[in-house]
Coordinates of C-alpha atoms in Angstrom, one line a residue:
Chain A
M1 CA -4.8 -18.3 -8.3
S2 CA -6.6 -18.1 -11.6
P3 CA -8.5 -21.3 -12.7
F4 CA -6.3 -21.4 -15.7
V5 CA -3.1 -21.8 -13.8
L6 CA -4.8 -24.2 -11.5
V7 CA -5.9 -26.5 -14.3
L8 CA -2.6 -26.4 -16.1
G9 CA -0.9 -27.4 -12.9
L10 CA -3.3 -30.2 -12.3
L11 CA -3.1 -31.5 -15.7
G12 CA 0.7 -31.6 -16.2
L13 CA 0.7 -35.4 -16.0
P14 CA -2.2 -36.3 -18.2
S15 CA -1.2 -33.7 -20.8
A16 CA 2.2 -35.2 -21.1
H17 CA 0.6 -38.5 -22.0
A18 CA -1.8 -37.0 -24.4
A19 CA 0.5 -37.1 -27.4
T20 CA 0.9 -40.9 -27.2
I21 CA -2.8 -41.7 -27.1
A22 CA -5.1 -40.8 -30.0
M23 CA -8.4 -42.5 -30.5
E24 CA -9.4 -45.2 -28.1
D25 CA -10.9 -47.3 -30.7
Q26 CA -8.4 -48.9 -33.1
S27 CA -5.8 -47.5 -30.8
Q28 CA -2.9 -48.9 -32.7
L29 CA -3.7 -46.5 -35.6
Q30 CA -3.5 -42.7 -35.8
P31 CA -6.6 -41.1 -37.3
S32 CA -5.8 -39.0 -40.3
A33 CA -6.1 -35.2 -39.6
G34 CA -7.6 -32.5 -41.8
H35 CA -10.9 -31.6 -43.3
A36 CA -12.8 -32.5 -46.4
A37 CA -10.2 -31.5 -49.0
V38 CA -9.4 -35.1 -49.6
S39 CA -12.0 -37.0 -51.6
Q40 CA -14.4 -38.5 -49.1
F41 CA -15.7 -42.0 -49.1
Q42 CA -19.3 -42.1 -50.3
P43 CA -21.6 -44.5 -48.4
P44 CA -24.5 -45.9 -50.4
Q45 CA -28.0 -44.2 -50.5
E46 CA -31.1 -45.6 -48.8
S47 CA -32.8 -45.7 -52.2
E48 CA -30.2 -48.3 -53.3
L49 CA -31.3 -50.8 -50.6
P50 CA -32.6 -54.1 -51.9
D51 CA -36.1 -55.1 -51.0
N52 CA -35.2 -58.3 -49.3
A53 CA -34.2 -59.6 -45.8
Y54 CA -30.8 -57.8 -46.0
G55 CA -32.4 -54.5 -46.8
K56 CA -34.9 -55.0 -44.0
L57 CA -32.2 -55.6 -41.5
V58 CA -30.2 -52.5 -42.7
K59 CA -33.3 -50.5 -42.1
E60 CA -33.7 -52.0 -38.6
G61 CA -30.2 -51.1 -37.9
Y62 CA -30.8 -47.5 -39.1
A63 CA -33.9 -47.3 -36.9
L64 CA -31.9 -48.5 -33.8
F65 CA -29.0 -46.1 -34.6
V66 CA -31.1 -42.9 -34.8
D67 CA -33.8 -43.9 -32.2
T68 CA -31.8 -46.0 -29.8
K69 CA -33.3 -44.8 -26.5
R70 CA -36.9 -45.6 -27.7
L71 CA -36.1 -48.8 -29.5
A72 CA -33.6 -50.4 -27.2
P73 CA -34.6 -49.0 -23.7
T74 CA -33.2 -52.1 -21.9
F75 CA -29.7 -51.2 -23.1
V76 CA -29.8 -47.4 -22.9
G77 CA -29.5 -46.1 -19.4
N78 CA -29.3 -42.4 -20.4
G79 CA -31.2 -40.2 -22.9
L80 CA -28.9 -40.6 -25.9
N81 CA -29.1 -42.0 -29.4
C82 CA -26.1 -43.3 -31.4
S83 CA -26.7 -40.5 -33.9
N84 CA -26.0 -37.8 -31.3
C85 CA -22.3 -38.3 -31.6
H86 CA -22.2 -40.0 -35.1
L87 CA -24.0 -37.2 -37.1
D88 CA -26.0 -37.7 -40.3
Q89 CA -27.0 -41.2 -39.2
G90 CA -23.4 -42.4 -39.0
R91 CA -22.6 -41.2 -42.5
L92 CA -20.7 -37.9 -41.8
A93 CA -17.0 -37.7 -42.2
N94 CA -15.1 -36.4 -39.2
S95 CA -18.0 -37.5 -37.0
A96 CA -16.9 -41.1 -36.4
P97 CA -18.7 -42.4 -39.5
L98 CA -19.6 -46.1 -39.4
W99 CA -18.0 -46.6 -42.8
G100 CA -14.7 -45.5 -41.3
A101 CA -15.0 -47.9 -38.3
Y102 CA -16.5 -51.1 -39.7
P103 CA -13.6 -52.0 -42.0
M104 CA -11.1 -51.5 -39.2
Y105 CA -12.3 -54.4 -37.1
P106 CA -11.3 -56.8 -35.5
A107 CA -8.8 -54.5 -33.9
Y108 CA -6.7 -54.4 -30.7
R109 CA -8.0 -51.9 -28.2
K110 CA -5.9 -50.6 -25.3
K111 CA -9.2 -49.9 -23.5
N112 CA -9.7 -53.6 -22.7
D113 CA -6.3 -54.9 -23.8
K114 CA -7.5 -57.4 -26.3
V115 CA -8.5 -57.9 -29.9
N116 CA -12.1 -56.7 -30.3
T117 CA -14.6 -57.7 -32.9
F118 CA -17.0 -55.1 -34.3
A119 CA -19.7 -56.6 -32.1
E120 CA -17.6 -56.1 -29.0
R121 CA -16.9 -52.6 -30.0
L122 CA -20.7 -51.9 -30.3
Q123 CA -21.2 -53.5 -26.9
G124 CA -18.6 -51.0 -25.5
C125 CA -20.7 -48.2 -27.0
F126 CA -23.8 -49.5 -25.1
Q127 CA -21.9 -50.0 -21.9
F128 CA -20.2 -46.6 -21.8
S129 CA -21.7 -44.0 -24.2
M130 CA -25.2 -45.2 -23.6
N131 CA -24.6 -46.0 -19.9
G132 CA -26.6 -49.2 -20.5
G133 CA -25.4 -51.7 -17.9
T134 CA -25.0 -55.2 -19.4
P135 CA -24.9 -54.7 -23.2
P136 CA -26.9 -56.8 -25.7
T137 CA -25.2 -60.1 -26.5
A138 CA -23.0 -60.4 -29.6
D139 CA -25.7 -62.4 -31.4
S140 CA -28.6 -60.2 -30.2
R141 CA -31.0 -58.6 -32.7
E142 CA -29.7 -55.2 -31.7
I143 CA -26.0 -55.9 -32.3
T144 CA -26.7 -57.8 -35.5
A145 CA -28.9 -55.1 -37.0
L146 CA -26.4 -52.3 -36.1
S147 CA -23.5 -54.4 -37.5
V148 CA -25.4 -55.0 -40.7
Y149 CA -26.2 -51.2 -40.9
A150 CA -22.5 -50.4 -40.4
Y151 CA -21.5 -53.1 -43.0
W152 CA -23.9 -51.6 -45.5
L153 CA -22.6 -48.0 -45.0
A154 CA -19.1 -49.4 -45.6
S155 CA -20.1 -51.0 -48.9
K156 CA -17.1 -51.0 -51.3
A157 CA -14.8 -49.5 -48.7
P158 CA -11.4 -51.1 -48.6
L159 CA -10.8 -53.5 -45.6
G160 CA -8.3 -52.5 -43.0
V161 CA -7.5 -49.1 -44.6
E162 CA -7.8 -45.9 -42.7
L163 CA -10.2 -43.8 -44.7
P164 CA -9.9 -40.0 -44.6
G165 CA -12.6 -38.6 -42.3
R166 CA -12.8 -41.6 -40.0
G167 CA -13.1 -41.0 -36.2
Y168 CA -12.9 -37.5 -35.0
P169 CA -9.6 -36.3 -36.5
D170 CA -7.2 -35.2 -33.8
V171 CA -7.2 -31.5 -32.8
A172 CA -3.9 -31.0 -31.0
Q173 CA -4.0 -29.5 -27.5
P174 CA -3.1 -25.8 -27.7
A175 CA 0.3 -24.7 -26.4
K176 CA -1.5 -22.9 -23.5
G177 CA -3.4 -26.0 -22.4
Y178 CA -7.0 -25.3 -21.7
D179 CA -9.0 -23.0 -19.5
L180 CA -12.3 -24.0 -17.8
S181 CA -13.5 -20.4 -17.3
G182 CA -12.9 -19.7 -21.1
G183 CA -14.8 -22.9 -21.7
A184 CA -17.7 -21.7 -19.6
Q185 CA -17.8 -18.5 -21.8
V186 CA -17.8 -20.5 -25.0
Y187 CA -20.5 -22.8 -23.6
K188 CA -22.7 -19.9 -22.6
G189 CA -22.3 -18.1 -25.9
Q190 CA -22.5 -21.1 -28.4
C191 CA -23.8 -24.2 -26.7
A192 CA -26.4 -23.3 -24.1
V193 CA -29.0 -22.2 -26.6
C194 CA -29.5 -25.9 -27.6
H195 CA -28.0 -28.0 -24.7
G196 CA -29.3 -25.8 -21.9
P197 CA -27.5 -23.6 -19.4
E198 CA -26.9 -26.6 -17.1
G199 CA -26.0 -29.1 -19.9
Q200 CA -29.3 -30.8 -19.4
G201 CA -30.3 -30.9 -23.1
Q202 CA -33.8 -30.2 -24.3
K203 CA -36.8 -32.5 -24.6
V204 CA -40.0 -32.8 -26.4
G205 CA -42.3 -35.0 -24.3
D206 CA -40.1 -37.8 -22.9
S207 CA -37.5 -37.7 -25.6
Y208 CA -34.4 -35.6 -25.9
V209 CA -34.1 -33.5 -29.1
M210 CA -30.8 -31.9 -28.0
P211 CA -28.7 -34.3 -26.0
P212 CA -27.7 -33.7 -22.4
L213 CA -23.9 -33.2 -22.1
W214 CA -23.6 -34.0 -18.5
G215 CA -25.7 -35.2 -15.6
K216 CA -27.5 -38.6 -15.2
D217 CA -28.9 -38.7 -18.8
S218 CA -25.5 -38.3 -20.5
Y219 CA -22.5 -40.6 -21.3
N220 CA -20.7 -42.1 -18.3
W221 CA -17.2 -41.6 -17.1
G222 CA -16.0 -44.6 -19.1
A223 CA -17.2 -43.3 -22.5
G224 CA -14.6 -42.1 -25.0
M225 CA -16.3 -38.7 -25.1
H226 CA -15.3 -38.1 -21.4
R227 CA -11.7 -37.5 -22.7
I228 CA -11.2 -33.8 -23.3
N229 CA -9.1 -34.5 -26.4
T230 CA -11.8 -36.6 -27.9
A231 CA -14.6 -34.2 -27.1
A232 CA -12.5 -31.3 -28.4
S233 CA -12.0 -33.1 -31.7
F234 CA -15.7 -33.9 -32.0
I235 CA -16.6 -30.3 -31.1
K236 CA -14.1 -28.7 -33.4
H237 CA -15.3 -30.7 -36.4
N238 CA -19.0 -30.8 -35.7
M239 CA -20.3 -28.1 -33.3
P240 CA -22.3 -25.9 -33.2
L241 CA -24.5 -28.2 -35.4
G242 CA -24.1 -27.2 -39.0
K243 CA -21.2 -24.8 -38.2
G244 CA -18.4 -27.3 -37.8
G245 CA -14.9 -25.8 -37.9
S246 CA -16.2 -22.4 -36.7
L247 CA -14.6 -22.6 -33.2
S248 CA -10.9 -22.1 -32.8
D249 CA -8.8 -25.1 -31.5
Q250 CA -8.5 -23.2 -28.2
Q251 CA -12.3 -22.7 -27.9
A252 CA -12.9 -26.4 -28.7
W253 CA -10.5 -27.5 -26.0
D254 CA -11.8 -25.0 -23.5
V255 CA -15.4 -26.0 -23.9
A256 CA -14.6 -29.7 -24.1
A257 CA -12.8 -29.4 -20.7
Y258 CA -15.7 -27.4 -19.3
V259 CA -18.3 -30.0 -20.4
N260 CA -16.1 -32.9 -19.1
S261 CA -15.5 -31.2 -15.8
H262 CA -19.1 -31.9 -14.8
E263 CA -20.5 -35.0 -13.1
R264 CA -22.0 -37.8 -15.1
P265 CA -22.8 -41.5 -14.4
Q266 CA -20.0 -43.4 -12.8
D267 CA -17.5 -45.5 -14.8
P268 CA -19.1 -49.0 -14.7
R269 CA -15.5 -50.4 -14.3
L270 CA -15.3 -48.8 -10.9
V271 CA -12.6 -50.6 -8.9
D272 CA -13.4 -51.5 -5.3
G273 CA -15.8 -48.5 -5.1
S274 CA -12.7 -46.3 -5.3
V275 CA -12.5 -43.3 -7.7
E276 CA -8.7 -43.2 -7.1
K277 CA -8.1 -46.9 -7.9
T278 CA -10.3 -46.5 -11.0
R279 CA -8.4 -43.4 -12.1
V280 CA -5.1 -45.2 -11.8
K281 CA -6.3 -48.3 -13.6
F282 CA -8.4 -46.8 -16.4
H283 CA -7.9 -43.1 -16.6
A284 CA -4.3 -42.2 -15.9
N285 CA -3.2 -43.3 -19.4
D286 CA -6.4 -42.5 -21.3
G287 CA -5.8 -39.2 -23.1
V288 CA -6.6 -36.0 -21.4
N289 CA -9.3 -36.3 -18.8
L290 CA -10.3 -35.0 -15.4
Y291 CA -11.6 -38.2 -13.8
G292 CA -10.3 -38.6 -10.3
Q293 CA -8.7 -35.2 -10.2
T294 CA -9.6 -32.4 -7.9
V295 CA -10.7 -29.1 -9.5
E296 CA -11.3 -26.1 -7.3
G297 CA -11.5 -28.4 -4.2
V298 CA -14.0 -30.8 -5.7
L299 CA -13.2 -34.4 -6.6
I300 CA -14.3 -35.1 -10.2
G301 CA -15.6 -38.6 -11.1
Q302 CA -17.8 -39.3 -8.1
G303 CA -20.6 -40.2 -10.5
I304 CA -24.2 -39.3 -10.5
R305 CA -27.3 -41.4 -10.5
Chain B
M1 CA -47.1 -18.1 11.9
M2 CA -49.4 -17.1 9.1
S3 CA -53.1 -17.1 9.9
L4 CA -55.6 -18.9 7.7
E5 CA -57.3 -15.6 6.9
R6 CA -54.0 -14.2 5.7
V7 CA -53.3 -17.1 3.5
L8 CA -56.8 -16.9 2.0
I9 CA -56.6 -13.2 1.4
G10 CA -53.2 -13.6 -0.1
S11 CA -54.4 -16.4 -2.5
A12 CA -57.5 -14.3 -3.4
L13 CA -55.3 -11.3 -4.2
M14 CA -52.9 -13.5 -6.3
L15 CA -55.8 -14.9 -8.2
L16 CA -57.2 -11.5 -8.9
L17 CA -53.9 -10.1 -10.0
G18 CA -53.2 -13.1 -12.1
N19 CA -56.6 -12.8 -13.7
A20 CA -56.2 -9.1 -14.3
H21 CA -52.9 -9.9 -16.1
A22 CA -54.4 -12.6 -18.3
L23 CA -57.4 -10.5 -19.1
D24 CA -55.2 -7.6 -20.1
G25 CA -53.3 -9.8 -22.6
K26 CA -56.4 -11.4 -24.0
K27 CA -57.9 -7.9 -24.4
I28 CA -54.9 -6.7 -26.4
F29 CA -55.3 -9.8 -28.5
T30 CA -59.0 -9.1 -29.2
E31 CA -59.1 -5.3 -29.0
G32 CA -55.6 -4.1 -29.5
G33 CA -53.3 -2.0 -27.4
S34 CA -53.7 1.4 -25.7
Q35 CA -51.8 3.4 -28.3
P36 CA -52.9 4.3 -31.8
G37 CA -51.8 1.7 -34.4
A38 CA -51.8 -1.2 -31.9
M39 CA -54.2 -3.2 -33.9
P40 CA -55.8 -6.3 -32.4
C41 CA -54.1 -9.7 -33.2
V42 CA -57.4 -11.3 -34.1
A43 CA -57.8 -9.2 -37.2
C44 CA -55.2 -11.3 -39.0
H45 CA -54.4 -14.3 -36.7
G46 CA -58.0 -15.3 -36.1
A47 CA -60.2 -15.5 -33.1
D48 CA -58.6 -18.7 -31.8
G49 CA -55.1 -17.5 -32.8
A50 CA -54.8 -20.3 -35.2
G51 CA -53.6 -18.1 -38.1
L52 CA -55.0 -17.8 -41.6
A53 CA -53.3 -20.2 -43.9
A54 CA -54.6 -18.8 -47.1
A55 CA -53.1 -15.4 -46.3
G56 CA -49.9 -16.8 -44.8
F57 CA -50.6 -15.5 -41.3
P58 CA -49.0 -17.8 -38.8
R59 CA -50.6 -19.6 -35.8
L60 CA -49.8 -17.8 -32.5
A61 CA -51.9 -19.8 -30.1
G62 CA -49.8 -21.9 -27.8
L63 CA -46.4 -20.5 -28.9
P64 CA -43.9 -20.0 -26.0
A65 CA -44.4 -16.6 -24.4
L66 CA -40.6 -15.8 -24.5
Y67 CA -40.5 -16.6 -28.2
V68 CA -43.5 -14.3 -29.0
R69 CA -42.1 -11.6 -26.8
K70 CA -38.7 -11.8 -28.6
Q71 CA -40.4 -11.6 -32.0
L72 CA -42.4 -8.5 -31.1
E73 CA -39.2 -6.9 -29.6
D74 CA -37.3 -7.8 -32.8
F75 CA -40.0 -6.2 -35.0
K76 CA -39.5 -3.1 -32.9
R77 CA -35.7 -3.4 -33.2
G78 CA -35.8 -4.0 -36.9
T79 CA -34.0 -7.4 -36.8
R80 CA -37.2 -8.9 -38.1
A81 CA -38.5 -6.7 -40.9
N82 CA -42.2 -6.8 -41.8
P83 CA -44.3 -3.9 -43.1
V84 CA -47.4 -4.9 -41.1
M85 CA -45.9 -6.2 -37.8
Q86 CA -43.2 -3.5 -37.3
P87 CA -45.5 -0.5 -36.9
L88 CA -47.9 -2.6 -34.9
A89 CA -45.2 -3.8 -32.5
N90 CA -43.9 -0.2 -32.3
A91 CA -47.3 0.8 -31.0
L92 CA -47.3 -1.7 -28.2
T93 CA -45.8 -0.9 -24.8
D94 CA -43.3 -3.3 -23.2
A95 CA -46.0 -4.2 -20.6
E96 CA -48.5 -4.9 -23.4
I97 CA -46.0 -7.1 -25.3
D98 CA -45.4 -9.0 -22.1
A99 CA -49.1 -9.4 -21.4
V100 CA -50.1 -10.4 -25.0
S101 CA -47.2 -12.9 -25.2
Q102 CA -48.4 -14.6 -22.1
A103 CA -52.0 -14.6 -23.2
L104 CA -51.0 -16.2 -26.5
A105 CA -48.9 -18.9 -24.8
A106 CA -51.9 -19.7 -22.6
M107 CA -54.3 -20.2 -25.6
P108 CA -54.9 -23.8 -26.6
G109 CA -52.5 -24.7 -29.3
A110 CA -52.1 -27.8 -31.4
V111 CA -49.5 -30.5 -31.4
P112 CA -48.4 -32.6 -34.4
Q113 CA -48.9 -36.3 -34.4
P114 CA -45.6 -37.8 -33.3
I115 CA -43.0 -38.8 -35.8
H116 CA -40.3 -41.2 -34.7
R117 CA -36.8 -40.7 -35.9
S118 CA -36.7 -44.4 -36.9
E119 CA -39.2 -43.7 -39.7
M120 CA -37.2 -43.7 -43.0
P121 CA -38.1 -40.4 -44.8
I122 CA -40.0 -40.6 -48.1
G123 CA -39.2 -37.9 -50.7
A124 CA -36.7 -35.1 -50.8
A125 CA -38.4 -32.6 -48.5
Q126 CA -39.0 -35.1 -45.7
K127 CA -35.4 -36.3 -46.1
L128 CA -34.2 -32.7 -45.7
A129 CA -36.5 -32.2 -42.7
Q130 CA -35.6 -35.5 -40.9
Q131 CA -31.9 -36.0 -42.0
G132 CA -30.6 -32.8 -43.4
A133 CA -28.2 -32.4 -46.3
W134 CA -24.8 -32.8 -44.7
E135 CA -22.9 -32.7 -48.0
R136 CA -23.7 -28.9 -47.7
Q137 CA -23.5 -28.8 -43.8
I138 CA -27.3 -28.5 -43.5
P139 CA -28.6 -30.2 -40.4
A140 CA -32.0 -31.7 -40.3
C141 CA -34.8 -29.3 -39.4
A142 CA -35.9 -31.9 -36.9
S143 CA -32.6 -31.7 -35.0
C144 CA -33.6 -28.3 -33.6
H145 CA -37.3 -28.0 -34.1
G146 CA -38.1 -31.6 -33.0
P147 CA -38.8 -34.7 -34.9
A148 CA -42.3 -33.7 -35.9
G149 CA -41.5 -29.9 -36.0
T150 CA -43.2 -29.5 -32.6
G151 CA -40.8 -26.7 -31.6
V152 CA -38.3 -27.0 -28.8
G153 CA -38.0 -24.8 -25.8
D154 CA -38.4 -21.0 -26.0
T155 CA -36.0 -20.6 -28.9
F156 CA -37.0 -23.0 -31.6
P157 CA -40.6 -22.4 -32.7
P158 CA -43.0 -25.0 -34.0
L159 CA -43.1 -25.5 -37.7
A160 CA -45.7 -28.2 -38.0
G161 CA -49.0 -26.9 -39.2
Q162 CA -47.8 -23.4 -39.9
P163 CA -48.9 -22.1 -43.3
A164 CA -46.6 -23.1 -46.1
T165 CA -46.5 -19.5 -47.4
Y166 CA -45.5 -18.3 -44.0
L167 CA -42.7 -20.8 -43.6
A168 CA -41.4 -20.2 -47.1
A169 CA -41.6 -16.4 -46.6
Q170 CA -39.5 -16.8 -43.4
L171 CA -36.9 -18.9 -45.0
T172 CA -36.7 -16.3 -47.8
A173 CA -36.4 -13.5 -45.2
W174 CA -33.5 -15.4 -43.6
Q175 CA -31.9 -15.8 -47.0
N176 CA -32.1 -12.1 -47.9
G177 CA -31.3 -10.9 -44.4
T178 CA -34.6 -9.1 -43.7
R179 CA -34.9 -11.5 -40.8
H180 CA -31.8 -11.8 -38.8
N181 CA -32.9 -12.2 -35.2
D182 CA -31.6 -15.7 -34.5
P183 CA -29.0 -16.6 -31.9
N184 CA -25.6 -16.9 -33.6
D185 CA -27.0 -16.9 -37.1
L186 CA -28.1 -20.5 -36.5
M187 CA -31.1 -20.3 -38.9
G188 CA -29.7 -17.7 -41.3
H189 CA -26.7 -19.7 -42.4
I190 CA -28.8 -22.8 -42.9
A191 CA -31.5 -20.9 -44.9
K192 CA -28.8 -19.4 -47.1
S193 CA -27.8 -22.9 -48.1
L194 CA -31.2 -24.0 -49.3
T195 CA -32.3 -23.9 -52.9
P196 CA -35.7 -22.3 -53.9
D197 CA -37.1 -25.8 -54.4
E198 CA -36.0 -26.9 -51.0
V199 CA -37.5 -23.8 -49.4
Q200 CA -40.9 -24.7 -51.0
G201 CA -40.5 -28.4 -50.3
V202 CA -39.8 -28.2 -46.5
A203 CA -42.4 -25.4 -46.1
Q204 CA -45.0 -27.6 -47.7
Y205 CA -43.9 -30.6 -45.8
F206 CA -44.3 -29.0 -42.3
A207 CA -47.5 -27.3 -43.3
S208 CA -48.9 -30.7 -44.3
L209 CA -48.3 -32.4 -40.9
K210 CA -51.5 -33.2 -39.2
L211 CA -52.2 -31.5 -35.9
E212 CA -54.1 -32.7 -32.9
A213 CA -55.7 -30.4 -30.3
K214 CA -53.3 -30.0 -27.3
P215 CA -54.5 -32.4 -24.5

């Protein structure tokens, strides 16, 4: 049996659910699709920052955003910085810009079934995307500085309005589904030069320059990026770096599935130590993902330390 | 079970062979290759391989062996055009290319003083280097070459401390296609988006970064 057929068979159920779930943040809203043709919101420039306590805190938030691992090591359990998935310091459209997120909170999130403040949303980033254990408290210096940075980037943005370019606009799953072996080919040809043949990223000294995509230093199984649909959208719009939009939808889905078929740190919400219970509770209705599924005889989602 | 003598003889042999290899590469560096036209590297790149900034000859010491080897092969292949280096590379045998690449990698290089991402850039060139110009889909130089332009892995060479004239000449070569030896046109398509002022600006920025001797 070809891996393609195998995967399609396995994913019949999650795929059927994919259409109903778009972004996990602000999940009551559909992100607007399409590229930059629409006039984009313009965040302010650093040169416009006032020389006062507010300007100082914005800069502190900026520093934390782009140098997260070094400046907030207690809360970052992997090798990532916020700016790895929010390109251009959180300013870039179609790369989950902060100016698109900030004005949408507080918002109900399916992920934890409650109304979340922006601070709680940031805590979620630390817990899952940064695999950071207990996140900084809502009134901590880290959350405050990052919130102020996001608020500043959203200066003059309308409140509660979905701006074009927010999130990672949905790239629909191709009719043929996705194919892990095709994804491996895309990875080898387009991604490995930066992220390494084993997804391990590349470092200078102790610090990653190109982020690891799987393994112990990458996002955990609870992060939004573990969903194939989310990773496919991110990749389609933003990868390879500086060549966003160059991969076909099929290539983006294939390579997203390939990346997210590899082990990474366990979902911190693990239920009773059981991958299956965790799958049922948190992953069965969370877009398209491989957590708790068996691919080529191997159970995915066992976690890595 | 291996006897102690055998282990010792084996180690001695390996040392000898290793040395012979290194000597070979170093000799090519200082005296040139075996064939006519294979001029010694020192003539232009200096005795310590640190380059000659005034003439725009780049530093080679401490560069990754795989990177240097690829460049020499690309000069041969014509994907990196250069009137001096192409005939020279053509005159080197594959074994000589391999040896000299390893000898260069083993020479003491220099590392730039660390720059943290958290430092807000000052001026247009540093901004381009550290943040990019995303309204034109230009990523930061630092995102592939490292925050201080240290170079990353075997593919992304160091920029810090290379002569400004060399860096600007390379960006121009990427722009006009005389250099097109990058994986997936990663550098070419970025260079083509840069204005002449930006080429000069980032070249001077990276050339100006202070270097420390490699520990």
